Amino acid sequence: PWKDEVWELGSPVMYKLRSTGGKLEPRWVEGAYLGTSDTSNARLIADMATLKVQKVWSVKAYEATEQWPNQHIKQLLICHIR
C-alpha cells in the first residue's frame, strides 16, 4: 500500500533543493506537483521560474493564495515531451 502523501495535479508545493550555493541560500523552493516517478518514489515538480521538471524526494504542502493556471502546466509538459 502507498503511504506517502499525494497532491492534486498542479497543487502548489515546496520542494527541497538537492544542493545550494551556500548556507544562506534558500533550501526550499515553490513549485507545482506533477506526480510521482514511475521508477522511484521521487516526486515530479514543475518549476515555472526555470520551465523545468525537477525530480525530488522532499516535498511539503504549501498554502499558496492561488494555484498555477493549468495552461502553464500543460505548456511545461508539452515542452518536455517533445
mmCIF file as gemmi writes it, N, C-alpha and C atoms, coordinates in Angstrom:
data_model
loop_
_atom_site.group_PDB
_atom_site.id
_atom_site.type_symbol
_atom_site.label_atom_id
_atom_site.label_alt_id
_atom_site.label_comp_id
_atom_site.label_asym_id
_atom_site.label_entity_id
_atom_site.label_seq_id
_atom_site.pdbx_PDB_ins_code
_atom_site.Cartn_x
_atom_site.Cartn_y
_atom_site.Cartn_z
_atom_site.occupancy
_atom_site.B_iso_or_equiv
_atom_site.pdbx_formal_charge
_atom_site.auth_seq_id
_atom_site.auth_asym_id
_atom_site.pdbx_PDB_model_num
ATOM 1 N N . PRO Axp A 1 ? 0.816 -1.195 0 1 0 ? 1 A 1
ATOM 2 C CA . PRO Axp A 1 ? 0 0 0 1 0 ? 1 A 1
ATOM 3 C C . PRO Axp A 1 ? 0.86 1.26 0 1 0 ? 1 A 1
ATOM 4 N N . TRP Axp A 2 ? 0.373 2.269 -0.686 1 0 ? 2 A 1
ATOM 5 C CA . TRP Axp A 2 ? 1.088 3.549 -0.789 1 0 ? 2 A 1
ATOM 6 C C . TRP Axp A 2 ? 0.856 4.352 0.476 1 0 ? 2 A 1
ATOM 7 N N . LYS Axp A 3 ? 1.952 4.798 1.129 1 0 ? 3 A 1
ATOM 8 C CA . LYS Axp A 3 ? 1.832 5.502 2.397 1 0 ? 3 A 1
ATOM 9 C C . LYS Axp A 3 ? 2.193 6.978 2.3 1 0 ? 3 A 1
ATOM 10 N N . ASP Axp A 4 ? 2.847 7.388 1.209 1 0 ? 4 A 1
ATOM 11 C CA . ASP Axp A 4 ? 3.262 8.778 1.074 1 0 ? 4 A 1
ATOM 12 C C . ASP Axp A 4 ? 2.096 9.659 0.642 1 0 ? 4 A 1
ATOM 13 N N . GLU Axp A 5 ? 2.232 10.947 0.925 1 0 ? 5 A 1
ATOM 14 C CA . GLU Axp A 5 ? 1.192 11.902 0.567 1 0 ? 5 A 1
ATOM 15 C C . GLU Axp A 5 ? 1.197 12.168 -0.94 1 0 ? 5 A 1
ATOM 16 N N . VAL Axp A 6 ? 0.012 12.33 -1.499 1 0 ? 6 A 1
ATOM 17 C CA . VAL Axp A 6 ? -0.149 12.639 -2.92 1 0 ? 6 A 1
ATOM 18 C C . VAL Axp A 6 ? -1.012 13.884 -3.014 1 0 ? 6 A 1
ATOM 19 N N . TRP Axp A 7 ? -0.63 14.801 -3.885 1 0 ? 7 A 1
ATOM 20 C CA . TRP Axp A 7 ? -1.367 16.037 -4.058 1 0 ? 7 A 1
ATOM 21 C C . TRP Axp A 7 ? -2.073 16.049 -5.414 1 0 ? 7 A 1
ATOM 22 N N . GLU Axp A 8 ? -3.008 16.938 -5.561 1 0 ? 8 A 1
ATOM 23 C CA . GLU Axp A 8 ? -3.711 17.128 -6.821 1 0 ? 8 A 1
ATOM 24 C C . GLU Axp A 8 ? -2.754 17.72 -7.858 1 0 ? 8 A 1
ATOM 25 N N . LEU Axp A 9 ? -2.917 17.334 -9.115 1 0 ? 9 A 1
ATOM 26 C CA . LEU Axp A 9 ? -2.076 17.843 -10.194 1 0 ? 9 A 1
ATOM 27 C C . LEU Axp A 9 ? -2.127 19.362 -10.21 1 0 ? 9 A 1
ATOM 28 N N . GLY Axp A 10 ? -0.962 19.986 -10.199 1 0 ? 10 A 1
ATOM 29 C CA . GLY Axp A 10 ? -0.876 21.442 -10.23 1 0 ? 10 A 1
ATOM 30 C C . GLY Axp A 10 ? -0.941 22.11 -8.88 1 0 ? 10 A 1
ATOM 31 N N . SER Axp A 11 ? -1.079 21.327 -7.808 1 0 ? 11 A 1
ATOM 32 C CA . SER Axp A 11 ? -1.138 21.916 -6.474 1 0 ? 11 A 1
ATOM 33 C C . SER Axp A 11 ? 0.182 22.573 -6.115 1 0 ? 11 A 1
ATOM 34 N N . PRO Axp A 12 ? 0.13 23.736 -5.479 1 0 ? 12 A 1
ATOM 35 C CA . PRO Axp A 12 ? 1.369 24.382 -5.06 1 0 ? 12 A 1
ATOM 36 C C . PRO Axp A 12 ? 2.024 23.613 -3.923 1 0 ? 12 A 1
ATOM 37 N N . VAL Axp A 13 ? 3.31 23.362 -4.044 1 0 ? 13 A 1
ATOM 38 C CA . VAL Axp A 13 ? 4.088 22.668 -3.019 1 0 ? 13 A 1
ATOM 39 C C . VAL Axp A 13 ? 5.441 23.358 -2.877 1 0 ? 13 A 1
ATOM 40 N N . MET Axp A 14 ? 6.127 23.028 -1.812 1 0 ? 14 A 1
ATOM 41 C CA . MET Axp A 14 ? 7.505 23.463 -1.619 1 0 ? 14 A 1
ATOM 42 C C . MET Axp A 14 ? 8.369 22.218 -1.748 1 0 ? 14 A 1
ATOM 43 N N . TYR Axp A 15 ? 9.47 22.321 -2.485 1 0 ? 15 A 1
ATOM 44 C CA . TYR Axp A 15 ? 10.372 21.174 -2.61 1 0 ? 15 A 1
ATOM 45 C C . TYR Axp A 15 ? 11.777 21.588 -2.234 1 0 ? 15 A 1
ATOM 46 N N . LYS Axp A 16 ? 12.52 20.621 -1.691 1 0 ? 16 A 1
ATOM 47 C CA . LYS Axp A 16 ? 13.863 20.884 -1.199 1 0 ? 16 A 1
ATOM 48 C C . LYS Axp A 16 ? 14.87 20.678 -2.321 1 0 ? 16 A 1
ATOM 49 N N . LEU Axp A 17 ? 15.731 21.675 -2.493 1 0 ? 17 A 1
ATOM 50 C CA . LEU Axp A 17 ? 16.793 21.575 -3.488 1 0 ? 17 A 1
ATOM 51 C C . LEU Axp A 17 ? 17.82 20.547 -3.058 1 0 ? 17 A 1
ATOM 52 N N . ARG Axp A 18 ? 18.426 19.872 -4.025 1 0 ? 18 A 1
ATOM 53 C CA . ARG Axp A 18 ? 19.454 18.867 -3.697 1 0 ? 18 A 1
ATOM 54 C C . ARG Axp A 18 ? 20.672 19.514 -3.061 1 0 ? 18 A 1
ATOM 55 N N . SER Axp A 19 ? 21.107 20.618 -3.627 1 0 ? 19 A 1
ATOM 56 C CA . SER Axp A 19 ? 22.242 21.34 -3.056 1 0 ? 19 A 1
ATOM 57 C C . SER Axp A 19 ? 22.045 22.823 -3.317 1 0 ? 19 A 1
ATOM 58 N N . THR Axp A 20 ? 22.628 23.613 -2.459 1 0 ? 20 A 1
ATOM 59 C CA . THR Axp A 20 ? 22.527 25.059 -2.611 1 0 ? 20 A 1
ATOM 60 C C . THR Axp A 20 ? 23.921 25.635 -2.713 1 0 ? 20 A 1
ATOM 61 N N . GLY Axp A 21 ? 23.99 26.884 -3.083 1 0 ? 21 A 1
ATOM 62 C CA . GLY Axp A 21 ? 25.273 27.551 -3.232 1 0 ? 21 A 1
ATOM 63 C C . GLY Axp A 21 ? 25.964 27.833 -1.907 1 0 ? 21 A 1
ATOM 64 N N . GLY Axp A 22 ? 25.231 27.86 -0.832 1 0 ? 22 A 1
ATOM 65 C CA . GLY Axp A 22 ? 25.81 28.147 0.47 1 0 ? 22 A 1
ATOM 66 C C . GLY Axp A 22 ? 24.761 28.029 1.561 1 0 ? 22 A 1
ATOM 67 N N . LYS Axp A 23 ? 25.184 28.233 2.776 1 0 ? 23 A 1
ATOM 68 C CA . LYS Axp A 23 ? 24.278 28.062 3.907 1 0 ? 23 A 1
ATOM 69 C C . LYS Axp A 23 ? 23.19 29.122 3.972 1 0 ? 23 A 1
ATOM 70 N N . LEU Axp A 24 ? 23.427 30.279 3.37 1 0 ? 24 A 1
ATOM 71 C CA . LEU Axp A 24 ? 22.434 31.346 3.421 1 0 ? 24 A 1
ATOM 72 C C . LEU Axp A 24 ? 21.46 31.308 2.246 1 0 ? 24 A 1
ATOM 73 N N . GLU Axp A 25 ? 21.671 30.41 1.31 1 0 ? 25 A 1
ATOM 74 C CA . GLU Axp A 25 ? 20.772 30.286 0.154 1 0 ? 25 A 1
ATOM 75 C C . GLU Axp A 25 ? 19.512 29.523 0.564 1 0 ? 25 A 1
ATOM 76 N N . PRO Axp A 26 ? 18.367 29.871 -0.037 1 0 ? 26 A 1
ATOM 77 C CA . PRO Axp A 26 ? 17.134 29.141 0.306 1 0 ? 26 A 1
ATOM 78 C C . PRO Axp A 26 ? 17.228 27.669 -0.072 1 0 ? 26 A 1
ATOM 79 N N . ARG Axp A 27 ? 16.709 26.796 0.784 1 0 ? 27 A 1
ATOM 80 C CA . ARG Axp A 27 ? 16.759 25.36 0.522 1 0 ? 27 A 1
ATOM 81 C C . ARG Axp A 27 ? 15.433 24.827 -0.012 1 0 ? 27 A 1
ATOM 82 N N . TRP Axp A 28 ? 14.341 25.53 0.271 1 0 ? 28 A 1
ATOM 83 C CA . TRP Axp A 28 ? 13.017 25.119 -0.179 1 0 ? 28 A 1
ATOM 84 C C . TRP Axp A 28 ? 12.524 26.099 -1.227 1 0 ? 28 A 1
ATOM 85 N N . VAL Axp A 29 ? 11.976 25.57 -2.312 1 0 ? 29 A 1
ATOM 86 C CA . VAL Axp A 29 ? 11.546 26.38 -3.447 1 0 ? 29 A 1
ATOM 87 C C . VAL Axp A 29 ? 10.09 26.042 -3.78 1 0 ? 29 A 1
ATOM 88 N N . GLU Axp A 30 ? 9.362 27.025 -4.262 1 0 ? 30 A 1
ATOM 89 C CA . GLU Axp A 30 ? 7.962 26.852 -4.641 1 0 ? 30 A 1
ATOM 90 C C . GLU Axp A 30 ? 7.857 26.151 -5.992 1 0 ? 30 A 1
ATOM 91 N N . GLY Axp A 31 ? 6.904 25.243 -6.119 1 0 ? 31 A 1
ATOM 92 C CA . GLY Axp A 31 ? 6.691 24.542 -7.373 1 0 ? 31 A 1
ATOM 93 C C . GLY Axp A 31 ? 5.267 24.025 -7.471 1 0 ? 31 A 1
ATOM 94 N N . ALA Axp A 32 ? 4.979 23.275 -8.526 1 0 ? 32 A 1
ATOM 95 C CA . ALA Axp A 32 ? 3.656 22.68 -8.715 1 0 ? 32 A 1
ATOM 96 C C . ALA Axp A 32 ? 3.813 21.166 -8.851 1 0 ? 32 A 1
ATOM 97 N N . TYR Axp A 33 ? 2.998 20.424 -8.14 1 0 ? 33 A 1
ATOM 98 C CA . TYR Axp A 33 ? 3.067 18.974 -8.127 1 0 ? 33 A 1
ATOM 99 C C . TYR Axp A 33 ? 2.571 18.399 -9.452 1 0 ? 33 A 1
ATOM 100 N N . LEU Axp A 34 ? 3.375 17.51 -10.051 1 0 ? 34 A 1
ATOM 101 C CA . LEU Axp A 34 ? 3.001 16.866 -11.312 1 0 ? 34 A 1
ATOM 102 C C . LEU Axp A 34 ? 2.725 15.378 -11.156 1 0 ? 34 A 1
ATOM 103 N N . GLY Axp A 35 ? 3.27 14.754 -10.128 1 0 ? 35 A 1
ATOM 104 C CA . GLY Axp A 35 ? 3.049 13.325 -9.938 1 0 ? 35 A 1
ATOM 105 C C . GLY Axp A 35 ? 4.261 12.657 -9.321 1 0 ? 35 A 1
ATOM 106 N N . THR Axp A 36 ? 4.258 11.327 -9.395 1 0 ? 36 A 1
ATOM 107 C CA . THR Axp A 36 ? 5.337 10.52 -8.845 1 0 ? 36 A 1
ATOM 108 C C . THR Axp A 36 ? 6.041 9.79 -9.971 1 0 ? 36 A 1
ATOM 109 N N . SER Axp A 37 ? 7.335 9.658 -9.854 1 0 ? 37 A 1
ATOM 110 C CA . SER Axp A 37 ? 8.139 8.967 -10.858 1 0 ? 37 A 1
ATOM 111 C C . SER Axp A 37 ? 7.724 7.505 -10.969 1 0 ? 37 A 1
ATOM 112 N N . ASP Axp A 38 ? 7.783 6.963 -12.181 1 0 ? 38 A 1
ATOM 113 C CA . ASP Axp A 38 ? 7.465 5.551 -12.4 1 0 ? 38 A 1
ATOM 114 C C . ASP Axp A 38 ? 8.567 4.629 -11.898 1 0 ? 38 A 1
ATOM 115 N N . THR Axp A 39 ? 9.785 5.134 -11.817 1 0 ? 39 A 1
ATOM 116 C CA . THR Axp A 39 ? 10.93 4.294 -11.494 1 0 ? 39 A 1
ATOM 117 C C . THR Axp A 39 ? 11.391 4.383 -10.04 1 0 ? 39 A 1
ATOM 118 N N . SER Axp A 40 ? 10.873 5.369 -9.291 1 0 ? 40 A 1
ATOM 119 C CA . SER Axp A 40 ? 11.291 5.522 -7.895 1 0 ? 40 A 1
ATOM 120 C C . SER Axp A 40 ? 10.186 6.235 -7.125 1 0 ? 40 A 1
ATOM 121 N N . ASN Axp A 41 ? 10.435 6.505 -5.85 1 0 ? 41 A 1
ATOM 122 C CA . ASN Axp A 41 ? 9.476 7.246 -5.032 1 0 ? 41 A 1
ATOM 123 C C . ASN Axp A 41 ? 9.654 8.753 -5.154 1 0 ? 41 A 1
ATOM 124 N N . ALA Axp A 42 ? 10.439 9.189 -6.101 1 0 ? 42 A 1
ATOM 125 C CA . ALA Axp A 42 ? 10.675 10.614 -6.289 1 0 ? 42 A 1
ATOM 126 C C . ALA Axp A 42 ? 9.415 11.293 -6.804 1 0 ? 42 A 1
ATOM 127 N N . ARG Axp A 43 ? 9.265 12.555 -6.441 1 0 ? 43 A 1
ATOM 128 C CA . ARG Axp A 43 ? 8.139 13.358 -6.913 1 0 ? 43 A 1
ATOM 129 C C . ARG Axp A 43 ? 8.592 14.2 -8.097 1 0 ? 43 A 1
ATOM 130 N N . LEU Axp A 44 ? 7.697 14.443 -9.018 1 0 ? 44 A 1
ATOM 131 C CA . LEU Axp A 44 ? 7.971 15.304 -10.162 1 0 ? 44 A 1
ATOM 132 C C . LEU Axp A 44 ? 7.302 16.646 -9.891 1 0 ? 44 A 1
ATOM 133 N N . ILE Axp A 45 ? 8.118 17.695 -9.881 1 0 ? 45 A 1
ATOM 134 C CA . ILE Axp A 45 ? 7.652 19.033 -9.543 1 0 ? 45 A 1
ATOM 135 C C . ILE Axp A 45 ? 7.989 19.985 -10.683 1 0 ? 45 A 1
ATOM 136 N N . ALA Axp A 46 ? 7.019 20.814 -11.054 1 0 ? 46 A 1
ATOM 137 C CA . ALA Axp A 46 ? 7.244 21.824 -12.09 1 0 ? 46 A 1
ATOM 138 C C . ALA Axp A 46 ? 7.784 23.085 -11.442 1 0 ? 46 A 1
ATOM 139 N N . ASP Axp A 47 ? 8.909 23.547 -11.941 1 0 ? 47 A 1
ATOM 140 C CA . ASP Axp A 47 ? 9.47 24.823 -11.513 1 0 ? 47 A 1
ATOM 141 C C . ASP Axp A 47 ? 9.186 25.806 -12.636 1 0 ? 47 A 1
ATOM 142 N N . MET Axp A 48 ? 8.175 26.642 -12.46 1 0 ? 48 A 1
ATOM 143 C CA . MET Axp A 48 ? 7.762 27.538 -13.531 1 0 ? 48 A 1
ATOM 144 C C . MET Axp A 48 ? 8.768 28.667 -13.764 1 0 ? 48 A 1
ATOM 145 N N . ALA Axp A 49 ? 9.608 28.958 -12.789 1 0 ? 49 A 1
ATOM 146 C CA . ALA Axp A 49 ? 10.615 30.002 -12.963 1 0 ? 49 A 1
ATOM 147 C C . ALA Axp A 49 ? 11.666 29.582 -13.982 1 0 ? 49 A 1
ATOM 148 N N . THR Axp A 50 ? 12.015 28.291 -13.99 1 0 ? 50 A 1
ATOM 149 C CA . THR Axp A 50 ? 13.043 27.801 -14.912 1 0 ? 50 A 1
ATOM 150 C C . THR Axp A 50 ? 12.463 26.984 -16.061 1 0 ? 50 A 1
ATOM 151 N N . LEU Axp A 51 ? 11.13 26.723 -16.018 1 0 ? 51 A 1
ATOM 152 C CA . LEU Axp A 51 ? 10.462 25.878 -17.016 1 0 ? 51 A 1
ATOM 153 C C . LEU Axp A 51 ? 11.096 24.495 -17.107 1 0 ? 51 A 1
ATOM 154 N N . LYS Axp A 52 ? 11.397 23.925 -15.939 1 0 ? 52 A 1
ATOM 155 C CA . LYS Axp A 52 ? 11.979 22.589 -15.879 1 0 ? 52 A 1
ATOM 156 C C . LYS Axp A 52 ? 11.177 21.717 -14.923 1 0 ? 52 A 1
ATOM 157 N N . VAL Axp A 53 ? 11.225 20.417 -15.166 1 0 ? 53 A 1
ATOM 158 C CA . VAL Axp A 53 ? 10.629 19.457 -14.254 1 0 ? 53 A 1
ATOM 159 C C . VAL Axp A 53 ? 11.746 18.938 -13.359 1 0 ? 53 A 1
ATOM 160 N N . GLN Axp A 54 ? 11.533 19.049 -12.065 1 0 ? 54 A 1
ATOM 161 C CA . GLN Axp A 54 ? 12.524 18.61 -11.088 1 0 ? 54 A 1
ATOM 162 C C . GLN Axp A 54 ? 12.092 17.265 -10.503 1 0 ? 54 A 1
ATOM 163 N N . LYS Axp A 55 ? 13.045 16.367 -10.331 1 0 ? 55 A 1
ATOM 164 C CA . LYS Axp A 55 ? 12.803 15.078 -9.684 1 0 ? 55 A 1
ATOM 165 C C . LYS Axp A 55 ? 13.372 15.188 -8.272 1 0 ? 55 A 1
ATOM 166 N N . VAL Axp A 56 ? 12.478 15.217 -7.281 1 0 ? 56 A 1
ATOM 167 C CA . VAL Axp A 56 ? 12.895 15.473 -5.897 1 0 ? 56 A 1
ATOM 168 C C . VAL Axp A 56 ? 12.277 14.448 -4.956 1 0 ? 56 A 1
ATOM 169 N N . TRP Axp A 57 ? 12.816 14.383 -3.744 1 0 ? 57 A 1
ATOM 170 C CA . TRP Axp A 57 ? 12.321 13.445 -2.744 1 0 ? 57 A 1
ATOM 171 C C . TRP Axp A 57 ? 11.675 14.136 -1.558 1 0 ? 57 A 1
ATOM 172 N N . SER Axp A 58 ? 12.037 15.373 -1.29 1 0 ? 58 A 1
ATOM 173 C CA . SER Axp A 58 ? 11.476 16.093 -0.149 1 0 ? 58 A 1
ATOM 174 C C . SER Axp A 58 ? 10.477 17.139 -0.639 1 0 ? 58 A 1
ATOM 175 N N . VAL Axp A 59 ? 9.203 16.92 -0.29 1 0 ? 59 A 1
ATOM 176 C CA . VAL Axp A 59 ? 8.125 17.808 -0.714 1 0 ? 59 A 1
ATOM 177 C C . VAL Axp A 59 ? 7.209 18.049 0.477 1 0 ? 59 A 1
ATOM 178 N N . LYS Axp A 60 ? 6.719 19.28 0.609 1 0 ? 60 A 1
ATOM 179 C CA . LYS Axp A 60 ? 5.747 19.562 1.662 1 0 ? 60 A 1
ATOM 180 C C . LYS Axp A 60 ? 4.649 20.469 1.106 1 0 ? 60 A 1
ATOM 181 N N . ALA Axp A 61 ? 3.498 20.408 1.75 1 0 ? 61 A 1
ATOM 182 C CA . ALA Axp A 61 ? 2.356 21.206 1.323 1 0 ? 61 A 1
ATOM 183 C C . ALA Axp A 61 ? 2.67 22.689 1.465 1 0 ? 61 A 1
ATOM 184 N N . TYR Axp A 62 ? 2.075 23.475 0.604 1 0 ? 62 A 1
ATOM 185 C CA . TYR Axp A 62 ? 2.301 24.921 0.601 1 0 ? 62 A 1
ATOM 186 C C . TYR Axp A 62 ? 0.955 25.599 0.446 1 0 ? 62 A 1
ATOM 187 N N . GLU Axp A 63 ? 0.629 26.465 1.346 1 0 ? 63 A 1
ATOM 188 C CA . GLU Axp A 63 ? -0.646 27.179 1.293 1 0 ? 63 A 1
ATOM 189 C C . GLU Axp A 63 ? -0.478 28.455 0.476 1 0 ? 63 A 1
ATOM 190 N N . ALA Axp A 64 ? -0.593 28.326 -0.824 1 0 ? 64 A 1
ATOM 191 C CA . ALA Axp A 64 ? -0.493 29.486 -1.709 1 0 ? 64 A 1
ATOM 192 C C . ALA Axp A 64 ? -1.864 30.14 -1.818 1 0 ? 64 A 1
ATOM 193 N N . THR Axp A 65 ? -1.873 31.381 -2.227 1 0 ? 65 A 1
ATOM 194 C CA . THR Axp A 65 ? -3.143 32.088 -2.361 1 0 ? 65 A 1
ATOM 195 C C . THR Axp A 65 ? -3.923 31.597 -3.572 1 0 ? 65 A 1
ATOM 196 N N . GLU Axp A 66 ? -3.225 31.101 -4.585 1 0 ? 66 A 1
ATOM 197 C CA . GLU Axp A 66 ? -3.903 30.567 -5.762 1 0 ? 66 A 1
ATOM 198 C C . GLU Axp A 66 ? -3.036 29.524 -6.435 1 0 ? 66 A 1
ATOM 199 N N . GLN Axp A 67 ? -3.677 28.61 -7.153 1 0 ? 67 A 1
ATOM 200 C CA . GLN Axp A 67 ? -2.928 27.591 -7.871 1 0 ? 67 A 1
ATOM 201 C C . GLN Axp A 67 ? -2.461 28.152 -9.199 1 0 ? 67 A 1
ATOM 202 N N . TRP Axp A 68 ? -1.422 27.529 -9.74 1 0 ? 68 A 1
ATOM 203 C CA . TRP Axp A 68 ? -0.948 27.944 -11.046 1 0 ? 68 A 1
ATOM 204 C C . TRP Axp A 68 ? -1.978 27.575 -12.101 1 0 ? 68 A 1
ATOM 205 N N . PRO Axp A 69 ? -2.175 28.427 -13.088 1 0 ? 69 A 1
ATOM 206 C CA . PRO Axp A 69 ? -3.138 28.092 -14.147 1 0 ? 69 A 1
ATOM 207 C C . PRO Axp A 69 ? -2.74 26.813 -14.878 1 0 ? 69 A 1
ATOM 208 N N . ASN Axp A 70 ? -3.726 25.974 -15.188 1 0 ? 70 A 1
ATOM 209 C CA . ASN Axp A 70 ? -3.474 24.706 -15.864 1 0 ? 70 A 1
ATOM 210 C C . ASN Axp A 70 ? -2.774 24.885 -17.201 1 0 ? 70 A 1
ATOM 211 N N . GLN Axp A 71 ? -3.022 26.006 -17.901 1 0 ? 71 A 1
ATOM 212 C CA . GLN Axp A 71 ? -2.389 26.202 -19.205 1 0 ? 71 A 1
ATOM 213 C C . GLN Axp A 71 ? -0.868 26.279 -19.072 1 0 ? 71 A 1
ATOM 214 N N . HIS Axp A 72 ? -0.359 26.83 -17.982 1 0 ? 72 A 1
ATOM 215 C CA . HIS Axp A 72 ? 1.088 26.898 -17.779 1 0 ? 72 A 1
ATOM 216 C C . HIS Axp A 72 ? 1.671 25.509 -17.558 1 0 ? 72 A 1
ATOM 217 N N . ILE Axp A 73 ? 0.973 24.679 -16.815 1 0 ? 73 A 1
ATOM 218 C CA . ILE Axp A 73 ? 1.454 23.321 -16.564 1 0 ? 73 A 1
ATOM 219 C C . ILE Axp A 73 ? 1.398 22.509 -17.848 1 0 ? 73 A 1
ATOM 220 N N . LYS Axp A 74 ? 0.327 22.655 -18.629 1 0 ? 74 A 1
ATOM 221 C CA . LYS Axp A 74 ? 0.228 21.951 -19.911 1 0 ? 74 A 1
ATOM 222 C C . LYS Axp A 74 ? 1.358 22.374 -20.839 1 0 ? 74 A 1
ATOM 223 N N . GLN Axp A 75 ? 1.662 23.671 -20.883 1 0 ? 75 A 1
ATOM 224 C CA . GLN Axp A 75 ? 2.748 24.177 -21.723 1 0 ? 75 A 1
ATOM 225 C C . GLN Axp A 75 ? 4.08 23.573 -21.286 1 0 ? 75 A 1
ATOM 226 N N . LEU Axp A 76 ? 4.299 23.496 -19.993 1 0 ? 76 A 1
ATOM 227 C CA . LEU Axp A 76 ? 5.534 22.924 -19.47 1 0 ? 76 A 1
ATOM 228 C C . LEU Axp A 76 ? 5.652 21.462 -19.858 1 0 ? 76 A 1
ATOM 229 N N . LEU Axp A 77 ? 4.567 20.698 -19.723 1 0 ? 77 A 1
ATOM 230 C CA . LEU Axp A 77 ? 4.594 19.283 -20.08 1 0 ? 77 A 1
ATOM 231 C C . LEU Axp A 77 ? 4.834 19.077 -21.569 1 0 ? 77 A 1
ATOM 232 N N . ILE Axp A 78 ? 4.212 19.878 -22.408 1 0 ? 78 A 1
ATOM 233 C CA . ILE Axp A 78 ? 4.393 19.764 -23.862 1 0 ? 78 A 1
ATOM 234 C C . ILE Axp A 78 ? 5.841 20.017 -24.24 1 0 ? 78 A 1
ATOM 235 N N . CYS Axp A 79 ? 6.475 21 -23.601 1 0 ? 79 A 1
ATOM 236 C CA . CYS Axp A 79 ? 7.888 21.307 -23.901 1 0 ? 79 A 1
ATOM 237 C C . CYS Axp A 79 ? 8.79 20.121 -23.574 1 0 ? 79 A 1
ATOM 238 N N . HIS Axp A 80 ? 8.487 19.384 -22.505 1 0 ? 80 A 1
ATOM 239 C CA . HIS Axp A 80 ? 9.352 18.291 -22.08 1 0 ? 80 A 1
ATOM 240 C C . HIS Axp A 80 ? 9.046 16.973 -22.77 1 0 ? 80 A 1
ATOM 241 N N . ILE Axp A 81 ? 7.875 16.86 -23.352 1 0 ? 81 A 1
ATOM 242 C CA . ILE Axp A 81 ? 7.534 15.617 -24.073 1 0 ? 81 A 1
ATOM 243 C C . ILE Axp A 81 ? 8.164 15.602 -25.446 1 0 ? 81 A 1
ATOM 244 N N . ARG Axp A 82 ? 8.32 16.749 -26.06 1 0 ? 82 A 1
ATOM 245 C CA . ARG Axp A 82 ? 8.881 16.827 -27.404 1 0 ? 82 A 1
ATOM 246 C C . ARG Axp A 82 ? 10.273 16.327 -27.502 1 0 ? 82 A 1
